């Protein structure tokens, strides 16, 4: 379907408004981080890198950023494996899609409370491991949605043709299926990593002693 010039301009205008609404507040925060005024006065009264320098040498901030990064990396890895496997199995798709039917904030709160009860009642305590598991639970849904959508577009003709020509399941996945779903895995992985790195609700419920401030 080809869009008219007026339709393209309208869509571009809507996109520009959307990006401005999302990124302008973030841009203002970044600009204010160089403001010499501690009260965040606008417009900035001067330019300084003092606040960035203090943040760079603050051990608590560095530790929080590193733990957030490690948590997001491990949770995303788990989500890529389990989410892609669930997307390939029709019998698991209903189970994986159920959480996405709930409002996102509601799902995060319910997940956090449920995991907290499981970890404290059956594992005895909350640790860094419980944070990773908590993050992986909602990251799996993100990866699943991307990969499942790609599977629905591809169908099964190419895989069946590959196996008809003598390739086994592993070879078919490596040479046919994986190259076709690779972009979906990358997109799902990046989105899962970003959500995990920024997650605070599930972290609060699944963090043990000394971990309650992570991720930032």
PDB file of N, CA, C and O in Angstrom, residues 163-197:
ATOM      1  N   UNK A 163      13.861 -29.721   5.762  1.00  0.00           N
ATOM      2  CA  UNK A 163      13.885 -31.097   6.271  1.00  0.00           C
ATOM      3  C   UNK A 163      13.554 -32.105   5.183  1.00  0.00           C
ATOM      4  O   UNK A 163      14.043 -33.229   5.203  1.00  0.00           O
ATOM      5  N   UNK A 164      12.733 -31.716   4.203  1.00  0.00           N
ATOM      6  CA  UNK A 164      12.463 -32.605   3.064  1.00  0.00           C
ATOM      7  C   UNK A 164      13.726 -32.865   2.246  1.00  0.00           C
ATOM      8  O   UNK A 164      13.883 -33.929   1.625  1.00  0.00           O
ATOM      9  N   UNK A 165      14.646 -31.894   2.254  1.00  0.00           N
ATOM     10  CA  UNK A 165      15.899 -32.035   1.519  1.00  0.00           C
ATOM     11  C   UNK A 165      16.981 -32.743   2.322  1.00  0.00           C
ATOM     12  O   UNK A 165      18.122 -32.862   1.856  1.00  0.00           O
ATOM     13  N   UNK A 166      16.646 -33.213   3.526  1.00  0.00           N
ATOM     14  CA  UNK A 166      17.573 -34.031   4.297  1.00  0.00           C
ATOM     15  C   UNK A 166      18.171 -33.385   5.518  1.00  0.00           C
ATOM     16  O   UNK A 166      18.919 -34.030   6.257  1.00  0.00           O
ATOM     17  N   UNK A 167      17.898 -32.126   5.771  1.00  0.00           N
ATOM     18  CA  UNK A 167      18.469 -31.452   6.936  1.00  0.00           C
ATOM     19  C   UNK A 167      17.719 -31.874   8.202  1.00  0.00           C
ATOM     20  O   UNK A 167      16.495 -32.030   8.176  1.00  0.00           O
ATOM     21  N   UNK A 168      18.459 -32.061   9.289  1.00  0.00           N
ATOM     22  CA  UNK A 168      17.797 -32.380  10.555  1.00  0.00           C
ATOM     23  C   UNK A 168      17.291 -31.092  11.207  1.00  0.00           C
ATOM     24  O   UNK A 168      17.477 -30.000  10.667  1.00  0.00           O
ATOM     25  N   UNK A 169      16.657 -31.212  12.378  1.00  0.00           N
ATOM     26  CA  UNK A 169      16.059 -30.045  13.016  1.00  0.00           C
ATOM     27  C   UNK A 169      17.104 -29.004  13.408  1.00  0.00           C
ATOM     28  O   UNK A 169      16.878 -27.801  13.265  1.00  0.00           O
ATOM     29  N   UNK A 170      18.245 -29.458  13.918  1.00  0.00           N
ATOM     30  CA  UNK A 170      19.271 -28.511  14.330  1.00  0.00           C
ATOM     31  C   UNK A 170      19.830 -27.750  13.136  1.00  0.00           C
ATOM     32  O   UNK A 170      20.016 -26.529  13.189  1.00  0.00           O
ATOM     33  N   UNK A 171      20.114 -28.460  12.060  1.00  0.00           N
ATOM     34  CA  UNK A 171      20.647 -27.820  10.859  1.00  0.00           C
ATOM     35  C   UNK A 171      19.630 -26.850  10.270  1.00  0.00           C
ATOM     36  O   UNK A 171      19.973 -25.752   9.819  1.00  0.00           O
ATOM     37  N   UNK A 172      18.368 -27.249  10.276  1.00  0.00           N
ATOM     38  CA  UNK A 172      17.313 -26.372   9.769  1.00  0.00           C
ATOM     39  C   UNK A 172      17.219 -25.097  10.587  1.00  0.00           C
ATOM     40  O   UNK A 172      17.093 -23.999  10.039  1.00  0.00           O
ATOM     41  N   UNK A 173      17.311 -25.250  11.901  1.00  0.00           N
ATOM     42  CA  UNK A 173      17.258 -24.054  12.747  1.00  0.00           C
ATOM     43  C   UNK A 173      18.469 -23.165  12.516  1.00  0.00           C
ATOM     44  O   UNK A 173      18.347 -21.939  12.403  1.00  0.00           O
ATOM     45  N   UNK A 174      19.648 -23.764  12.409  1.00  0.00           N
ATOM     46  CA  UNK A 174      20.885 -22.984  12.281  1.00  0.00           C
ATOM     47  C   UNK A 174      20.988 -22.268  10.945  1.00  0.00           C
ATOM     48  O   UNK A 174      21.411 -21.112  10.879  1.00  0.00           O
ATOM     49  N   UNK A 175      20.581 -22.924   9.869  1.00  0.00           N
ATOM     50  CA  UNK A 175      20.773 -22.353   8.536  1.00  0.00           C
ATOM     51  C   UNK A 175      19.536 -21.661   7.964  1.00  0.00           C
ATOM     52  O   UNK A 175      19.665 -20.817   7.067  1.00  0.00           O
ATOM     53  N   UNK A 176      18.348 -21.990   8.471  1.00  0.00           N
ATOM     54  CA  UNK A 176      17.123 -21.437   7.902  1.00  0.00           C
ATOM     55  C   UNK A 176      16.375 -20.568   8.916  1.00  0.00           C
ATOM     56  O   UNK A 176      16.149 -19.374   8.689  1.00  0.00           O
ATOM     57  N   UNK A 177      15.996 -21.174  10.043  1.00  0.00           N
ATOM     58  CA  UNK A 177      15.137 -20.467  10.986  1.00  0.00           C
ATOM     59  C   UNK A 177      15.854 -19.316  11.675  1.00  0.00           C
ATOM     60  O   UNK A 177      15.331 -18.191  11.727  1.00  0.00           O
ATOM     61  N   UNK A 178      17.045 -19.588  12.217  1.00  0.00           N
ATOM     62  CA  UNK A 178      17.741 -18.547  12.987  1.00  0.00           C
ATOM     63  C   UNK A 178      18.035 -17.290  12.169  1.00  0.00           C
ATOM     64  O   UNK A 178      17.800 -16.178  12.655  1.00  0.00           O
ATOM     65  N   UNK A 179      18.551 -17.396  10.933  1.00  0.00           N
ATOM     66  CA  UNK A 179      18.775 -16.161  10.159  1.00  0.00           C
ATOM     67  C   UNK A 179      17.497 -15.360   9.926  1.00  0.00           C
ATOM     68  O   UNK A 179      17.543 -14.129   9.831  1.00  0.00           O
ATOM     69  N   UNK A 180      16.351 -16.057   9.858  1.00  0.00           N
ATOM     70  CA  UNK A 180      15.096 -15.369   9.595  1.00  0.00           C
ATOM     71  C   UNK A 180      14.522 -14.685  10.839  1.00  0.00           C
ATOM     72  O   UNK A 180      13.795 -13.700  10.726  1.00  0.00           O
ATOM     73  N   UNK A 181      14.820 -15.216  12.022  1.00  0.00           N
ATOM     74  CA  UNK A 181      14.290 -14.622  13.258  1.00  0.00           C
ATOM     75  C   UNK A 181      15.347 -13.800  13.988  1.00  0.00           C
ATOM     76  O   UNK A 181      15.069 -13.266  15.069  1.00  0.00           O
ATOM     77  N   UNK A 182      16.535 -13.672  13.407  1.00  0.00           N
ATOM     78  CA  UNK A 182      17.630 -12.983  14.095  1.00  0.00           C
ATOM     79  C   UNK A 182      17.274 -11.534  14.442  1.00  0.00           C
ATOM     80  O   UNK A 182      17.547 -11.062  15.549  1.00  0.00           O
ATOM     81  N   UNK A 183      16.660 -10.824  13.498  1.00  0.00           N
ATOM     82  CA  UNK A 183      16.288  -9.424  13.763  1.00  0.00           C
ATOM     83  C   UNK A 183      15.284  -9.314  14.902  1.00  0.00           C
ATOM     84  O   UNK A 183      15.341  -8.384  15.721  1.00  0.00           O
ATOM     85  N   UNK A 184      14.354 -10.268  14.966  1.00  0.00           N
ATOM     86  CA  UNK A 184      13.368 -10.263  16.053  1.00  0.00           C
ATOM     87  C   UNK A 184      14.041 -10.532  17.394  1.00  0.00           C
ATOM     88  O   UNK A 184      13.666  -9.937  18.416  1.00  0.00           O
ATOM     89  N   UNK A 185      15.042 -11.408  17.400  1.00  0.00           N
ATOM     90  CA  UNK A 185      15.773 -11.678  18.633  1.00  0.00           C
ATOM     91  C   UNK A 185      16.557 -10.446  19.094  1.00  0.00           C
ATOM     92  O   UNK A 185      16.588 -10.130  20.282  1.00  0.00           O
ATOM     93  N   UNK A 186      17.179  -9.764  18.135  1.00  0.00           N
ATOM     94  CA  UNK A 186      17.930  -8.549  18.484  1.00  0.00           C
ATOM     95  C   UNK A 186      16.987  -7.487  19.046  1.00  0.00           C
ATOM     96  O   UNK A 186      17.272  -6.860  20.076  1.00  0.00           O
ATOM     97  N   UNK A 187      15.849  -7.281  18.370  1.00  0.00           N
ATOM     98  CA  UNK A 187      14.889  -6.276  18.833  1.00  0.00           C
ATOM     99  C   UNK A 187      14.348  -6.637  20.215  1.00  0.00           C
ATOM    100  O   UNK A 187      14.265  -5.786  21.110  1.00  0.00           O
ATOM    101  N   UNK A 188      13.974  -7.892  20.395  1.00  0.00           N
ATOM    102  CA  UNK A 188      13.461  -8.324  21.694  1.00  0.00           C
ATOM    103  C   UNK A 188      14.514  -8.229  22.784  1.00  0.00           C
ATOM    104  O   UNK A 188      14.213  -7.833  23.918  1.00  0.00           O
ATOM    105  N   UNK A 189      15.760  -8.580  22.448  1.00  0.00           N
ATOM    106  CA  UNK A 189      16.835  -8.510  23.424  1.00  0.00           C
ATOM    107  C   UNK A 189      17.130  -7.081  23.857  1.00  0.00           C
ATOM    108  O   UNK A 189      17.320  -6.804  25.046  1.00  0.00           O
ATOM    109  N   UNK A 190      17.170  -6.156  22.903  1.00  0.00           N
ATOM    110  CA  UNK A 190      17.428  -4.754  23.239  1.00  0.00           C
ATOM    111  C   UNK A 190      16.310  -4.170  24.103  1.00  0.00           C
ATOM    112  O   UNK A 190      16.559  -3.444  25.075  1.00  0.00           O
ATOM    113  N   UNK A 191      15.071  -4.498  23.742  1.00  0.00           N
ATOM    114  CA  UNK A 191      13.941  -3.997  24.524  1.00  0.00           C
ATOM    115  C   UNK A 191      13.939  -4.595  25.927  1.00  0.00           C
ATOM    116  O   UNK A 191      13.703  -3.881  26.921  1.00  0.00           O
ATOM    117  N   UNK A 192      14.218  -5.899  26.021  1.00  0.00           N
ATOM    118  CA  UNK A 192      14.261  -6.553  27.331  1.00  0.00           C
ATOM    119  C   UNK A 192      15.378  -5.976  28.196  1.00  0.00           C
ATOM    120  O   UNK A 192      15.192  -5.739  29.392  1.00  0.00           O
ATOM    121  N   UNK A 193      16.541  -5.728  27.598  1.00  0.00           N
ATOM    122  CA  UNK A 193      17.660  -5.160  28.350  1.00  0.00           C
ATOM    123  C   UNK A 193      17.301  -3.771  28.882  1.00  0.00           C
ATOM    124  O   UNK A 193      17.572  -3.452  30.038  1.00  0.00           O
ATOM    125  N   UNK A 194      16.698  -2.945  28.027  1.00  0.00           N
ATOM    126  CA  UNK A 194      16.326  -1.604  28.455  1.00  0.00           C
ATOM    127  C   UNK A 194      15.300  -1.622  29.577  1.00  0.00           C
ATOM    128  O   UNK A 194      15.412  -0.863  30.551  1.00  0.00           O
ATOM    129  N   UNK A 195      14.296  -2.500  29.473  1.00  0.00           N
ATOM    130  CA  UNK A 195      13.276  -2.584  30.517  1.00  0.00           C
ATOM    131  C   UNK A 195      13.864  -3.094  31.824  1.00  0.00           C
ATOM    132  O   UNK A 195      13.520  -2.606  32.905  1.00  0.00           O
ATOM    133  N   UNK A 196      14.757  -4.085  31.734  1.00  0.00           N
ATOM    134  CA  UNK A 196      15.365  -4.629  32.936  1.00  0.00           C
ATOM    135  C   UNK A 196      16.265  -3.604  33.612  1.00  0.00           C
ATOM    136  O   UNK A 196      16.245  -3.455  34.839  1.00  0.00           O
ATOM    137  N   UNK A 197      17.048  -2.891  32.820  1.00  0.00           N
ATOM    138  CA  UNK A 197      17.976  -1.909  33.391  1.00  0.00           C
ATOM    139  C   UNK A 197      17.222  -0.798  34.125  1.00  0.00           C
ATOM    140  O   UNK A 197      17.725  -0.248  35.113  1.00  0.00           O
TER     141      UNK A 197
END
